[in-house]
Tab-separated table of C-alpha atoms in Angstrom:
chain	number	residue	atom	x	y	z
A	1	MET	CA	-10.485	-2.073	18.212
A	2	LYS	CA	-11.457	-1.823	14.563
A	3	PRO	CA	-9.245	-1.916	11.462
A	4	THR	CA	-8.661	1.452	9.807
A	5	PRO	CA	-7.583	1.957	6.181
A	6	GLU	CA	-3.932	2.979	5.998
A	7	ARG	CA	-4.164	6.354	4.288
A	8	THR	CA	-1.390	8.557	5.531
A	9	GLN	CA	-1.363	11.642	3.342
A	10	ARG	CA	1.794	13.709	3.777
A	11	LYS	CA	2.606	17.093	2.334
A	12	GLY	CA	4.735	16.919	-0.790
A	13	ARG	CA	4.150	13.196	-1.405
A	14	GLY	CA	2.008	11.667	-4.122
A	15	ALA	CA	0.991	8.328	-2.588
A	16	LEU	CA	-1.505	8.428	0.270
A	17	SER	CA	-0.396	5.126	1.775
A	18	ASN	CA	2.423	2.616	1.959
A	19	PRO	CA	0.926	-0.786	1.061
A	20	ASP	CA	2.656	-3.994	2.044
A	21	VAL	CA	5.195	-5.575	-0.279
A	22	ARG	CA	3.476	-8.290	-2.301
A	23	PHE	CA	6.370	-10.734	-1.863
A	24	GLU	CA	6.300	-10.604	1.943
A	25	PRO	CA	4.589	-13.428	3.900
A	26	TYR	CA	2.771	-11.031	6.249
A	27	ALA	CA	0.531	-7.966	6.047
A	28	ARG	CA	0.018	-4.989	8.357
A	29	GLU	CA	-3.231	-3.324	9.311
A	30	ALA	CA	-3.736	0.042	10.986
A	31	VAL	CA	-5.994	-0.240	14.044
A	32	ASP	CA	-7.787	2.448	16.032
A	33	ASP	CA	-6.843	1.808	19.672
A	34	GLY	CA	-9.270	4.391	21.035
A	35	TRP	CA	-6.576	6.854	22.088
A	36	GLY	CA	-6.791	9.028	19.015
A	37	SER	CA	-3.317	8.147	17.806
A	38	LEU	CA	-4.476	7.866	14.217
A	39	ASP	CA	-5.642	11.480	14.323
A	40	GLU	CA	-2.261	12.876	15.355
A	41	PRO	CA	-0.354	14.939	12.765
A	42	LEU	CA	2.176	12.900	10.842
A	43	ALA	CA	5.822	13.866	10.787
A	44	ALA	CA	7.289	14.930	7.462
A	45	LEU	CA	8.468	11.987	5.380
A	46	LYS	CA	12.185	12.466	4.766
A	47	THR	CA	14.013	11.159	1.719
A	48	THR	CA	16.727	8.574	2.327
A	49	VAL	CA	19.131	7.262	-0.301
A	50	GLY	CA	20.675	3.801	-0.148
A	51	GLU	CA	23.355	2.283	-2.351
A	52	ASP	CA	23.394	-0.426	-4.984
A	53	HIS	CA	26.612	-1.692	-6.550
A	54	PRO	CA	25.495	-3.125	-9.902
A	55	ARG	CA	27.562	-5.612	-11.879
A	56	ARG	CA	26.202	-4.140	-15.118
A	57	ALA	CA	24.892	-0.719	-16.086
A	58	ILE	CA	22.921	-1.510	-19.260
A	59	ALA	CA	19.504	-3.169	-19.008
A	60	TRP	CA	18.436	-4.998	-22.160
A	61	ASN	CA	14.889	-5.597	-23.391
A	62	ASP	CA	13.202	-7.180	-26.390
A	63	SER	CA	9.776	-5.581	-25.930
A	64	PRO	CA	8.225	-5.110	-29.376
A	65	ASP	CA	6.382	-1.894	-28.450
A	66	VAL	CA	9.276	0.239	-27.184
A	67	PRO	CA	11.679	2.030	-29.574
A	68	PHE	CA	14.925	0.919	-27.886
A	69	ASP	CA	16.600	-2.301	-26.813
A	70	ARG	CA	18.858	-0.955	-24.047
A	71	SER	CA	18.539	1.514	-21.198
A	72	ILE	CA	20.202	2.713	-18.003
A	73	ASN	CA	18.399	3.689	-14.815
A	74	PRO	CA	20.758	5.575	-12.482
A	75	TYR	CA	18.310	5.325	-9.557
A	76	ARG	CA	15.656	3.068	-8.077
A	77	GLY	CA	12.562	4.930	-6.928
A	78	CYS	CA	11.792	8.545	-7.776
A	79	GLU	CA	11.408	11.565	-5.539
A	80	HIS	CA	9.088	13.315	-7.993
A	81	GLY	CA	6.311	11.227	-6.435
A	82	CYS	CA	4.075	10.961	-9.514
A	83	ILE	CA	1.077	8.941	-8.358
A	84	TYR	CA	0.636	7.325	-11.775
A	85	CYS	CA	4.233	6.082	-12.200
A	86	PHE	CA	4.209	2.619	-13.783
A	87	ALA	CA	7.624	1.881	-12.195
A	88	ARG	CA	6.221	1.839	-8.647
A	89	PRO	CA	5.693	-1.957	-8.546
A	90	ASP	CA	9.410	-2.531	-9.197
A	91	HIS	CA	10.172	-1.245	-5.693
A	92	ALA	CA	8.581	-4.390	-4.283
A	93	ARG	CA	11.406	-6.409	-5.851
A	94	ILE	CA	13.863	-4.843	-3.398
A	95	GLY	CA	11.582	-5.299	-0.392
A	96	LEU	CA	10.132	-1.773	-0.337
A	97	SER	CA	6.584	-0.546	-0.796
A	98	PRO	CA	5.438	0.843	-4.163
A	99	GLY	CA	3.645	3.551	-2.165
A	100	GLN	CA	5.442	6.173	-0.111
A	101	ASP	CA	8.628	4.086	0.012
A	102	PHE	CA	8.964	4.456	-3.765
A	103	GLU	CA	9.235	8.235	-3.512
A	104	SER	CA	11.126	8.524	-0.213
A	105	ARG	CA	13.401	5.453	0.108
A	106	LEU	CA	15.572	5.740	-2.960
A	107	VAL	CA	18.628	3.847	-4.198
A	108	ARG	CA	21.540	5.222	-6.208
A	109	LYS	CA	23.671	2.976	-8.379
A	110	VAL	CA	27.249	3.428	-7.230
A	111	GLY	CA	29.872	2.925	-9.923
A	112	ALA	CA	27.314	2.768	-12.750
A	113	ALA	CA	29.526	4.885	-15.029
A	114	ALA	CA	32.511	2.586	-14.514
A	115	ARG	CA	30.382	-0.499	-15.234
A	116	LEU	CA	29.082	1.212	-18.380
A	117	GLU	CA	32.605	1.921	-19.598
A	118	ASP	CA	33.535	-1.735	-19.097
A	119	GLU	CA	30.547	-2.830	-21.177
A	120	LEU	CA	31.232	-0.364	-23.992
A	121	ARG	CA	34.833	-1.584	-24.220
A	122	LYS	CA	33.871	-5.212	-24.784
A	123	PRO	CA	35.030	-6.343	-28.263
A	124	GLY	CA	31.600	-7.617	-29.269
A	125	TYR	CA	29.630	-4.538	-28.279
A	126	THR	CA	27.514	-3.048	-31.093
A	127	PRO	CA	26.387	0.562	-30.463
A	128	ALA	CA	22.770	1.686	-30.646
A	129	PRO	CA	20.949	4.455	-28.758
A	130	ILE	CA	20.776	4.020	-24.981
A	131	THR	CA	17.743	5.432	-23.178
A	132	LEU	CA	18.148	7.169	-19.817
A	133	GLY	CA	14.887	7.398	-17.891
A	134	ALA	CA	13.060	4.331	-19.166
A	135	ASN	CA	11.886	3.540	-15.635
A	136	THR	CA	12.636	6.341	-13.159
A	137	ASP	CA	13.709	9.921	-13.843
A	138	PRO	CA	17.488	10.338	-14.248
A	139	TYR	CA	17.132	14.020	-13.294
A	140	GLN	CA	15.083	13.677	-10.119
A	141	PRO	CA	16.153	16.025	-7.280
A	142	ILE	CA	18.801	13.720	-5.736
A	143	GLU	CA	20.809	13.814	-8.987
A	144	LYS	CA	21.987	17.305	-8.029
A	145	ARG	CA	23.844	15.749	-5.087
A	146	PHE	CA	24.937	12.356	-6.417
A	147	ARG	CA	25.583	13.108	-10.132
A	148	VAL	CA	25.163	9.491	-11.256
A	149	THR	CA	23.491	10.614	-14.485
A	150	ARG	CA	26.196	13.196	-15.161
A	151	GLU	CA	28.931	10.559	-14.827
A	152	ILE	CA	27.084	8.233	-17.205
A	153	LEU	CA	26.729	11.033	-19.770
A	154	GLU	CA	30.431	11.798	-19.538
A	155	VAL	CA	31.207	8.187	-20.484
A	156	LEU	CA	28.731	8.221	-23.379
A	157	ALA	CA	30.173	11.494	-24.671
A	158	ALA	CA	33.735	10.130	-24.509
A	159	PHE	CA	32.683	7.059	-26.531
A	160	ARG	CA	30.547	9.185	-28.881
A	161	HIS	CA	27.654	6.890	-28.052
A	162	PRO	CA	24.084	8.076	-28.833
A	163	VAL	CA	21.686	8.688	-25.942
A	164	SER	CA	17.978	9.425	-25.622
A	165	ILE	CA	16.783	10.965	-22.341
A	166	VAL	CA	13.245	10.940	-20.945
A	167	THR	CA	12.728	13.396	-18.083
A	168	LYS	CA	10.566	16.000	-16.437
A	169	GLY	CA	13.527	17.273	-14.418
A	170	THR	CA	14.944	20.669	-15.304
A	171	LEU	CA	18.360	19.672	-13.915
A	172	VAL	CA	19.083	18.350	-17.405
A	173	GLU	CA	20.038	21.954	-18.241
A	174	ARG	CA	23.162	21.465	-16.123
A	175	ASP	CA	24.423	18.974	-18.697
A	176	LEU	CA	23.858	21.089	-21.789
A	177	ASP	CA	27.618	21.318	-22.245
A	178	LEU	CA	27.700	17.575	-22.963
A	179	LEU	CA	24.354	17.267	-24.736
A	180	ALA	CA	24.966	20.195	-27.108
A	181	GLY	CA	28.293	18.674	-28.141
A	182	MET	CA	26.720	15.264	-28.703
A	183	ALA	CA	23.893	16.852	-30.675
A	184	GLU	CA	26.413	18.181	-33.201
A	185	TRP	CA	26.899	14.622	-34.494
A	186	ASN	CA	23.231	13.649	-33.939
A	187	GLY	CA	24.055	11.771	-30.760
A	188	ALA	CA	21.523	13.148	-28.271
A	189	GLU	CA	17.827	13.842	-27.880
A	190	VAL	CA	15.659	14.716	-24.880
A	191	MET	CA	11.988	13.837	-24.468
A	192	VAL	CA	10.381	16.164	-21.926
A	193	SER	CA	7.386	14.694	-20.116
A	194	LEU	CA	4.303	16.946	-20.063
A	195	THR	CA	1.114	15.977	-18.232
A	196	SER	CA	-0.884	19.130	-17.551
A	197	ARG	CA	-0.541	22.898	-17.736
A	198	ASP	CA	-2.763	23.248	-14.670
A	199	ALA	CA	-0.534	23.898	-11.636
A	200	ARG	CA	-3.307	22.756	-9.284
A	201	ILE	CA	-3.446	19.327	-10.916
A	202	LYS	CA	0.350	19.083	-10.951
A	203	ARG	CA	0.669	19.772	-7.201
A	204	THR	CA	-1.113	16.538	-6.274
A	205	LEU	CA	-0.352	14.484	-9.384
A	206	GLU	CA	3.431	15.127	-9.507
A	207	PRO	CA	4.190	16.860	-6.189
A	208	ARG	CA	7.975	17.240	-6.479
A	209	ALA	CA	8.320	17.680	-10.235
A	210	ALA	CA	8.967	20.980	-11.998
A	211	SER	CA	6.046	23.262	-12.764
A	212	PRO	CA	4.281	23.000	-16.142
A	213	MET	CA	5.618	26.348	-17.340
A	214	ARG	CA	9.142	25.494	-16.223
A	215	ARG	CA	9.046	22.307	-18.305
A	216	LEU	CA	7.965	24.236	-21.388
A	217	GLU	CA	10.819	26.623	-20.704
A	218	LEU	CA	13.101	23.577	-20.588
A	219	VAL	CA	11.924	22.556	-24.065
A	220	GLU	CA	12.749	26.040	-25.304
A	221	ARG	CA	16.239	26.076	-23.769
A	222	LEU	CA	17.153	22.625	-25.052
A	223	SER	CA	16.013	23.523	-28.545
A	224	ALA	CA	17.910	26.821	-28.461
A	225	ALA	CA	21.084	24.914	-27.508
A	226	GLY	CA	20.758	22.749	-30.627
A	227	VAL	CA	19.554	19.613	-28.836
A	228	ARG	CA	16.716	17.729	-30.493
A	229	VAL	CA	13.789	17.790	-28.116
A	230	GLY	CA	10.402	16.112	-28.156
A	231	ALA	CA	7.377	16.178	-25.888
A	232	LEU	CA	5.942	13.088	-24.252
A	233	ILE	CA	2.323	13.720	-23.280
A	234	ALA	CA	2.170	11.122	-20.551
A	235	PRO	CA	0.041	9.969	-19.115
A	236	VAL	CA	-3.202	11.098	-20.679
A	237	ILE	CA	-5.662	10.694	-17.781
A	238	PRO	CA	-9.308	10.253	-18.799
A	239	ALA	CA	-11.649	13.010	-17.563
A	240	ILE	CA	-8.801	14.787	-15.732
A	241	THR	CA	-6.082	15.817	-18.208
A	242	ASP	CA	-7.378	14.515	-21.564
A	243	HIS	CA	-8.992	17.863	-22.385
A	244	GLU	CA	-5.520	19.446	-22.459
A	245	LEU	CA	-4.108	17.190	-25.180
A	246	GLU	CA	-4.224	19.700	-28.044
A	247	ASP	CA	-2.969	22.552	-25.875
A	248	LEU	CA	0.009	20.534	-24.626
A	249	VAL	CA	1.035	19.546	-28.158
A	250	ALA	CA	0.698	23.115	-29.434
A	251	SER	CA	2.591	24.560	-26.464
A	252	ALA	CA	5.437	22.061	-26.897
A	253	ALA	CA	5.700	22.832	-30.611
A	254	THR	CA	5.767	26.576	-29.948
A	255	ALA	CA	8.569	26.039	-27.420
A	256	GLY	CA	10.670	24.185	-29.981
A	257	ALA	CA	9.739	20.494	-29.799
A	258	SER	CA	10.148	18.701	-33.126
A	259	SER	CA	8.138	15.599	-32.237
A	260	ALA	CA	5.612	14.338	-29.709
A	261	GLY	CA	4.295	11.078	-28.355
A	262	TYR	CA	1.617	10.126	-25.853
A	263	VAL	CA	0.755	7.313	-23.448
A	264	LEU	CA	-2.660	6.524	-21.997
A	265	LEU	CA	-2.690	6.116	-18.207
A	266	ARG	CA	-1.238	2.747	-17.153
A	267	LEU	CA	-2.211	1.094	-13.844
A	268	PRO	CA	-0.115	-2.065	-13.384
A	269	ARG	CA	-0.220	-4.019	-10.104
A	270	GLU	CA	-0.146	-1.755	-7.017
A	271	VAL	CA	-0.456	1.427	-9.075
A	272	GLU	CA	-4.183	0.778	-9.500
A	273	SER	CA	-4.979	0.820	-5.764
A	274	LEU	CA	-2.694	3.794	-5.139
A	275	PHE	CA	-4.310	5.735	-7.988
A	276	ARG	CA	-7.790	4.829	-6.716
A	277	GLU	CA	-6.941	6.350	-3.333
A	278	TRP	CA	-5.678	9.487	-5.049
A	279	LEU	CA	-8.847	9.724	-7.153
A	280	GLU	CA	-11.165	9.278	-4.191
A	281	LEU	CA	-9.450	12.060	-2.272
A	282	HIS	CA	-8.867	14.625	-5.023
A	283	TYR	CA	-11.603	13.835	-7.567
A	284	PRO	CA	-14.421	11.982	-5.760
A	285	ASP	CA	-17.010	13.446	-8.152
A	286	ARG	CA	-15.511	11.753	-11.202
A	287	ALA	CA	-13.508	8.788	-9.877
A	288	ALA	CA	-15.984	6.229	-11.208
A	289	HIS	CA	-16.042	7.912	-14.625
A	290	VAL	CA	-12.243	7.919	-14.897
A	291	LEU	CA	-12.069	4.196	-14.137
A	292	ASP	CA	-14.963	3.425	-16.479
A	293	LEU	CA	-13.179	5.112	-19.411
A	294	LEU	CA	-10.053	3.110	-18.633
A	295	ALA	CA	-12.070	-0.098	-18.542
A	296	GLN	CA	-13.547	0.764	-21.933
A	297	SER	CA	-9.993	1.038	-23.244
A	298	HIS	CA	-8.660	-2.217	-21.747
A	299	HIS	CA	-11.231	-4.909	-22.542
A	300	GLY	CA	-13.227	-4.339	-19.370
A	301	ARG	CA	-10.227	-4.080	-17.047
A	302	HIS	CA	-8.425	-1.015	-15.782
A	303	TYR	CA	-5.163	-2.180	-17.337
A	304	ASP	CA	-4.070	-4.691	-19.939
A	305	SER	CA	-0.323	-5.301	-20.232
A	306	THR	CA	-0.440	-6.872	-23.693
A	307	PHE	CA	2.386	-5.628	-25.935
A	308	GLY	CA	1.124	-3.133	-28.482
A	309	HIS	CA	-1.940	-2.401	-26.379
A	310	ARG	CA	-0.672	-1.358	-22.936
A	311	GLN	CA	0.448	2.162	-23.873
A	312	ARG	CA	-2.499	3.255	-26.037
A	313	GLY	CA	-5.464	0.978	-25.293
A	314	SER	CA	-8.231	0.280	-27.796
A	315	GLY	CA	-11.917	0.953	-28.283
A	316	ALA	CA	-13.898	4.120	-28.931
A	317	TYR	CA	-12.351	6.319	-26.234
A	318	ALA	CA	-8.749	5.217	-26.849
A	319	ASP	CA	-9.167	5.585	-30.610
A	320	MET	CA	-10.553	9.091	-30.144
A	321	ILE	CA	-7.509	10.089	-28.080
A	322	GLY	CA	-5.226	8.768	-30.818
A	323	GLN	CA	-7.087	10.658	-33.531
A	324	ARG	CA	-7.029	13.887	-31.535
A	325	PHE	CA	-3.310	13.512	-30.865
A	326	ARG	CA	-2.407	12.960	-34.512
A	327	ALA	CA	-4.579	15.877	-35.599
A	328	ALA	CA	-2.957	18.116	-32.991
A	329	CYS	CA	0.511	17.173	-34.241
A	330	ARG	CA	-0.440	17.904	-37.850
A	331	LYS	CA	-1.836	21.283	-36.857
A	332	ALA	CA	1.289	22.098	-34.818
A	333	GLY	CA	3.594	20.940	-37.621
A	334	ILE	CA	5.540	18.358	-35.623
A	335	GLU	CA	6.160	14.631	-36.002
A	336	SER	CA	3.552	12.366	-34.433
A	337	GLY	CA	4.715	9.420	-32.369
A	338	SER	CA	8.127	9.051	-33.996
A	339	ARG	CA	11.462	9.507	-32.261
A	340	ASN	CA	14.513	10.939	-33.941
A	341	ALA	CA	16.948	8.482	-35.545
A	342	LEU	CA	20.182	9.002	-33.626
A	343	SER	CA	23.548	8.215	-35.179
A	344	SER	CA	25.746	5.329	-33.981
A	345	GLU	CA	28.360	5.676	-36.722
A	346	HIS	CA	30.592	7.979	-34.666
A	347	PHE	CA	31.112	5.434	-31.872
A	348	ARG	CA	34.730	4.980	-30.830
A	349	VAL	CA	36.562	3.342	-27.945
A	350	PRO	CA	38.864	5.967	-26.421
A	351	PRO	CA	42.195	4.906	-24.944
A	352	ARG	CA	42.315	4.405	-21.202
A	353	ALA	CA	44.546	6.655	-19.146
A	354	GLY	CA	48.052	5.250	-19.413
A	355	ASP	CA	47.413	3.166	-22.521
A	356	GLN	CA	50.283	3.100	-25.005
A	357	LEU	CA	49.224	4.616	-28.310
A	358	GLY	CA	50.294	3.229	-31.672
A	359	LEU	CA	52.873	5.143	-33.708
A	360	PHE	CA	50.606	5.290	-36.750
């Protein structure tokens, strides 16, 4: 019996395999037993949702190259299945694979809104914009059922606390009643993630995310509702989506985006091997070229996690992408790389139900 690479492509899933968790003391290996079992059709991979009961809702960071110091992630894992997602390695920390487990074995944070309210009521809390979607998408498909993001937004609206949302999920339209009200006092913005306008690329790159045209429609609807909206061109993939950079910026601006940012493809830890598999299957003619351009941008490696470098890279190719992006923003008449300054001055701590109010 000979070892066989574990590549188990399933319809509607981005990852082709389910690599072992790096913290486990053992590894598995698929083996051809001669009975043809590896050639049998695979059953559909169903999504399951577990529960986490966090003690805190807000995650704090002091990273010098991100424009926020606090965030909330309503879910672990993401059903959108984007093969390039830099959050995939985090799934290993809960004993699950960054591969197909990441997009099919999800975790919802039960009671996150209540924990958030407790934190906002603490006497020493100082308000500043909270980001939803820093790691996984707060508007992935399971949000329609579990409404964890909606409950968090309701708390933020009650406290008049500013929020910045990063998403490619059109379910955010459901919450326009809250976001439009918060936008009236400059308390909300939405960054819509755009990767490609080519539906064929999207089907394998982001299998369960909204279509490119639907995301541009989302930008238009958010803007029409008075919500500040920006476009996040992420990731820019060398030799696959980089030729669309100017078109994506122009399309976002036409739809109503007031700003745009971009991120060069990031391949931390297990994401590199998963992305290699995807490249070899879908783009075998240019896989080596894609990886070579990344290496040119990361000091000879395919990824460098150094602060200030990890999101943009350096060198001739990376610099060219940056120059093209800034030129495209100037031509489209939108802000390049900057995010809107949200207001924290309206923050208030509302009385709890049953609290006795003062007479004056």
